[in-house]
């Protein structure tokens, strides 16, 4: 897909405000879908991380059992040596757990960096597409804001994965340990965990909305402050400092109030710890006399159960409240925000049609850069037949490159219509359009890859044959450059080491080898000497298809049977004879002025 054109995002049947705030399952899935491919691609690292997490959970599993044995089989019967041996075993288990934690870091880093790299690519690509396609004034803070949010996602993902796996394995280890030690306490603990889970979900739903509102307020503050700073000179010149101060101040107050609302509700989630961990501990202490008298548990087992609850369950629930819930919530909202930025809905989307024929036509076309700017092109009608060779000339800023962009379907006219063949450009399939019309700008892009890959980049199918490739290399005078690189299958490691002229020749040969029937050269030979320029243009003249040359030199104009002269909003169209008579600029440039 051509990177200049974004695809519209999926439509939601939910309320748009709730969708934007991340308060619907569809919205949350849309946000998390940004990172899912990166995590899936690192599945081996995920499995490695889980394997080391099992070793990390060993101290939790053994803690209660070892404490119970140390008391029942050691200290309570006066055998301090045995008791200390069990405690030493617990210490050894902690060492094994620490080793597991250390080993987790490498696979965790692989997952997190993969997520970060994917998000950066998506966000930067989206901002570039938005800058190209949007008619609105550029948001200068967008890249900085989204980059900051992307880095926050990276840090939150690392913290979430690190803590979430610890919580899952710790809670499982506590429940298993209690079942083997004191099943009655295990039952009470499971019920308490279920109640704390319900409470956590309800609080998180409300907190998600408040956090989304806080993030929106932060973005609004950034936008308001940016607008005031950009127009600071005008603010003071108009005596509007008080108004600007009030405008930014209101945004600051709104953002502060939203942050306080998040903090107040977050504090209420301490109840999750009380319900999930403290209630089972209180219940254990209340049941202890009955459990010991009935023989259901020994004093050591009661201590072991308390150890599971204090050293295993409570820290896990604190992590849930302080890290997993908070970070997971913020991460979900941030991902949804980034998903909104990644989805570019503006710009020409194109249709699905293909044109019959490839003649180019402009009908009463007007185009200007900005709503209030003077039109660069106004009510221009022009037809270029299939296979025709047209040169366009005029002073800098006259609208030559604008005309090239309109003919190629890259720019949308403010009025009038651009057609290729029997179809409006708006109706055409964008992929078909890009294969049919190739615009070559002044700047030449050569990528790191083999010479063959660079030259065959625009060729449809498996690529040009060796003979065709060799012919194009000779035709454009690239034999010496290709030999210096090491042949057609040698890699161009540093494209920037090539001269601008060499890069232009490579790109021109690439377009020559393409199957595009319409080629537009927008001063694409400006870095070539006159001999190389003439050789390149003669190659395209002999090539089947339509050729439009935005002329850099008068020699390019003289090679074309038809010339378009653009100057100060006027357009003169004709051959050399008629233009010498009717266009003073043309006559002056070719040396026939009076």
Short mmCIF file of C-alpha atoms in Angstrom, two decimals, residues 273-456:
data_model
loop_
_atom_site.label_atom_id
_atom_site.label_comp_id
_atom_site.label_asym_id
_atom_site.label_seq_id
_atom_site.Cartn_x
_atom_site.Cartn_y
_atom_site.Cartn_z
CA UNK A 273 -6.21 -5.42 50.07
CA UNK A 274 -8.35 -5.41 53.22
CA UNK A 275 -10.95 -7.76 51.74
CA UNK A 276 -8.55 -10.06 49.89
CA UNK A 277 -5.69 -10.44 52.38
CA UNK A 278 -6.54 -9.00 55.80
CA UNK A 279 -9.94 -10.72 56.18
CA UNK A 280 -8.47 -14.23 55.55
CA UNK A 281 -5.73 -13.46 58.10
CA UNK A 282 -8.26 -12.32 60.72
CA UNK A 283 -10.38 -15.40 59.96
CA UNK A 284 -7.32 -17.65 60.39
CA UNK A 285 -6.53 -16.17 63.79
CA UNK A 286 -10.18 -16.49 64.91
CA UNK A 287 -10.36 -20.12 63.73
CA UNK A 288 -6.95 -21.08 65.15
CA UNK A 289 -8.15 -22.33 68.61
CA UNK A 290 -10.87 -24.48 67.04
CA UNK A 291 -8.54 -25.85 64.35
CA UNK A 292 -5.89 -26.83 66.91
CA UNK A 293 -8.40 -28.36 69.42
CA UNK A 294 -10.10 -30.39 66.70
CA UNK A 295 -6.81 -31.64 65.32
CA UNK A 296 -7.51 -30.08 61.93
CA UNK A 297 -4.26 -28.13 62.15
CA UNK A 298 -1.13 -27.89 64.28
CA UNK A 299 0.25 -24.63 65.70
CA UNK A 300 2.97 -24.79 63.09
CA UNK A 301 0.42 -25.16 60.29
CA UNK A 302 -1.48 -22.13 61.61
CA UNK A 303 1.79 -20.18 61.51
CA UNK A 304 2.47 -21.54 58.01
CA UNK A 305 -0.99 -20.40 56.83
CA UNK A 306 -0.36 -16.94 58.28
CA UNK A 307 3.01 -16.90 56.52
CA UNK A 308 1.32 -17.62 53.18
CA UNK A 309 -1.17 -14.79 53.77
CA UNK A 310 1.36 -12.22 55.05
CA UNK A 311 4.40 -12.87 52.85
CA UNK A 312 2.70 -14.23 49.76
CA UNK A 313 -0.89 -13.06 49.33
CA UNK A 314 -0.81 -9.53 50.74
CA UNK A 315 2.24 -8.38 48.69
CA UNK A 316 0.59 -9.86 45.58
CA UNK A 317 -2.65 -7.94 46.19
CA UNK A 318 -0.72 -4.74 46.89
CA UNK A 319 0.96 -5.23 43.53
CA UNK A 320 -2.44 -5.73 41.92
CA UNK A 321 -3.75 -2.47 43.37
CA UNK A 322 -0.62 -0.36 43.10
CA UNK A 323 0.87 -1.66 39.86
CA UNK A 324 -1.21 -4.10 37.85
CA UNK A 325 -4.55 -2.33 38.19
CA UNK A 326 -3.24 1.23 37.98
CA UNK A 327 -0.65 0.58 35.29
CA UNK A 328 -2.91 -1.76 33.35
CA UNK A 329 -5.68 0.83 33.41
CA UNK A 330 -3.41 3.67 32.32
CA UNK A 331 -1.78 1.47 29.69
CA UNK A 332 -5.17 0.55 28.21
CA UNK A 333 -6.25 4.19 27.96
CA UNK A 334 -2.89 5.26 26.53
CA UNK A 335 -3.04 2.52 23.91
CA UNK A 336 -6.51 3.66 22.89
CA UNK A 337 -5.22 7.21 22.57
CA UNK A 338 -2.37 5.99 20.40
CA UNK A 339 -4.80 3.90 18.36
CA UNK A 340 -6.79 7.07 17.68
CA UNK A 341 -3.59 8.81 16.54
CA UNK A 342 -2.51 5.86 14.40
CA UNK A 343 -5.85 5.80 12.57
CA UNK A 344 -5.67 8.49 9.87
CA UNK A 345 -9.11 9.23 8.47
CA UNK A 346 -8.35 12.28 6.36
CA UNK A 347 -7.04 12.62 2.85
CA UNK A 348 -7.95 11.14 -0.51
CA UNK A 349 -9.12 7.60 -0.03
CA UNK A 350 -9.74 6.81 -3.68
CA UNK A 351 -12.22 4.35 -5.07
CA UNK A 352 -11.99 0.96 -6.72
CA UNK A 353 -12.23 1.90 -10.41
CA UNK A 354 -9.64 1.56 -13.15
CA UNK A 355 -9.62 3.93 -16.09
CA UNK A 356 -10.02 3.00 -19.72
CA UNK A 357 -7.15 4.87 -21.35
CA UNK A 358 -4.41 6.98 -19.78
CA UNK A 359 -4.83 10.45 -21.25
CA UNK A 360 -4.65 13.19 -18.58
CA UNK A 361 -7.24 15.94 -18.33
CA UNK A 362 -7.83 18.95 -16.07
CA UNK A 363 -11.19 20.69 -16.31
CA UNK A 364 -11.58 24.15 -14.73
CA UNK A 365 -9.14 23.17 -11.95
CA UNK A 366 -8.37 25.62 -9.14
CA UNK A 367 -5.87 24.87 -6.39
CA UNK A 368 -4.40 26.89 -3.53
CA UNK A 369 -2.39 26.08 -0.41
CA UNK A 370 -4.73 27.01 2.40
CA UNK A 371 -8.26 28.33 2.62
CA UNK A 372 -7.32 32.01 2.54
CA UNK A 373 -4.32 31.88 0.20
CA UNK A 374 -4.29 33.01 -3.42
CA UNK A 375 -4.82 30.13 -5.88
CA UNK A 376 -1.63 28.80 -7.43
CA UNK A 377 -3.66 27.40 -10.32
CA UNK A 378 -7.01 28.90 -11.26
CA UNK A 379 -9.62 27.51 -13.67
CA UNK A 380 -7.05 25.60 -15.70
CA UNK A 381 -8.28 23.25 -18.43
CA UNK A 382 -5.71 20.98 -20.04
CA UNK A 383 -5.66 17.69 -21.94
CA UNK A 384 -2.56 15.53 -22.48
CA UNK A 385 -3.09 12.69 -24.94
CA UNK A 386 -1.76 9.18 -24.49
CA UNK A 387 1.85 8.97 -25.67
CA UNK A 388 2.26 12.76 -25.82
CA UNK A 389 5.46 14.55 -24.76
CA UNK A 390 4.82 17.82 -22.92
CA UNK A 391 7.31 20.20 -21.30
CA UNK A 392 6.23 22.63 -18.57
CA UNK A 393 8.28 25.78 -17.95
CA UNK A 394 8.00 28.90 -15.84
CA UNK A 395 9.65 30.83 -13.02
CA UNK A 396 10.04 29.43 -9.51
CA UNK A 397 6.77 29.47 -7.58
CA UNK A 398 4.59 29.67 -10.69
CA UNK A 399 2.85 26.38 -9.91
CA UNK A 400 4.77 23.84 -12.01
CA UNK A 401 5.22 21.29 -9.19
CA UNK A 402 1.62 21.90 -8.10
CA UNK A 403 0.49 20.98 -11.60
CA UNK A 404 2.61 17.81 -11.43
CA UNK A 405 1.01 16.85 -8.11
CA UNK A 406 -2.49 17.38 -9.54
CA UNK A 407 -1.75 15.33 -12.67
CA UNK A 408 -0.37 12.50 -10.51
CA UNK A 409 -3.43 12.51 -8.25
CA UNK A 410 -1.41 13.45 -5.16
CA UNK A 411 -3.19 16.78 -4.65
CA UNK A 412 -6.94 17.31 -4.58
CA UNK A 413 -8.20 20.40 -6.46
CA UNK A 414 -10.26 23.01 -4.62
CA UNK A 415 -12.53 23.20 -7.65
CA UNK A 416 -12.81 21.44 -10.97
CA UNK A 417 -11.88 17.86 -11.79
CA UNK A 418 -8.75 15.86 -12.66
CA UNK A 419 -9.33 12.82 -14.87
CA UNK A 420 -7.22 9.96 -16.12
CA UNK A 421 -8.77 8.25 -19.09
CA UNK A 422 -12.52 8.13 -18.62
CA UNK A 423 -12.42 8.38 -14.79
CA UNK A 424 -12.05 11.09 -12.19
CA UNK A 425 -8.96 10.63 -10.04
CA UNK A 426 -11.26 10.48 -7.00
CA UNK A 427 -12.84 7.28 -8.37
CA UNK A 428 -9.61 5.47 -9.11
CA UNK A 429 -8.09 2.67 -7.07
CA UNK A 430 -5.01 4.20 -5.45
CA UNK A 431 -2.81 1.16 -6.08
CA UNK A 432 -3.77 1.16 -9.77
CA UNK A 433 -3.12 4.91 -9.96
CA UNK A 434 0.37 4.56 -8.49
CA UNK A 435 1.20 1.81 -11.00
CA UNK A 436 -0.12 3.93 -13.86
CA UNK A 437 1.29 7.38 -13.08
CA UNK A 438 4.81 7.78 -11.69
CA UNK A 439 5.95 11.18 -10.46
CA UNK A 440 9.71 11.65 -10.09
CA UNK A 441 10.59 14.61 -7.79
CA UNK A 442 13.88 16.48 -7.46
CA UNK A 443 14.90 14.51 -4.39
CA UNK A 444 15.94 10.98 -5.28
CA UNK A 445 15.42 8.11 -2.86
CA UNK A 446 17.92 5.25 -3.03
CA UNK A 447 17.53 2.67 -0.27
CA UNK A 448 19.99 0.27 1.30
CA UNK A 449 19.81 -2.84 -0.84
CA UNK A 450 21.30 -4.30 -4.01
CA UNK A 451 21.59 -2.33 -7.21
CA UNK A 452 19.12 -4.77 -8.78
CA UNK A 453 16.58 -4.24 -5.99
CA UNK A 454 16.83 -0.47 -6.37
CA UNK A 455 16.36 -0.58 -10.12
CA UNK A 456 13.57 -3.19 -10.09
#
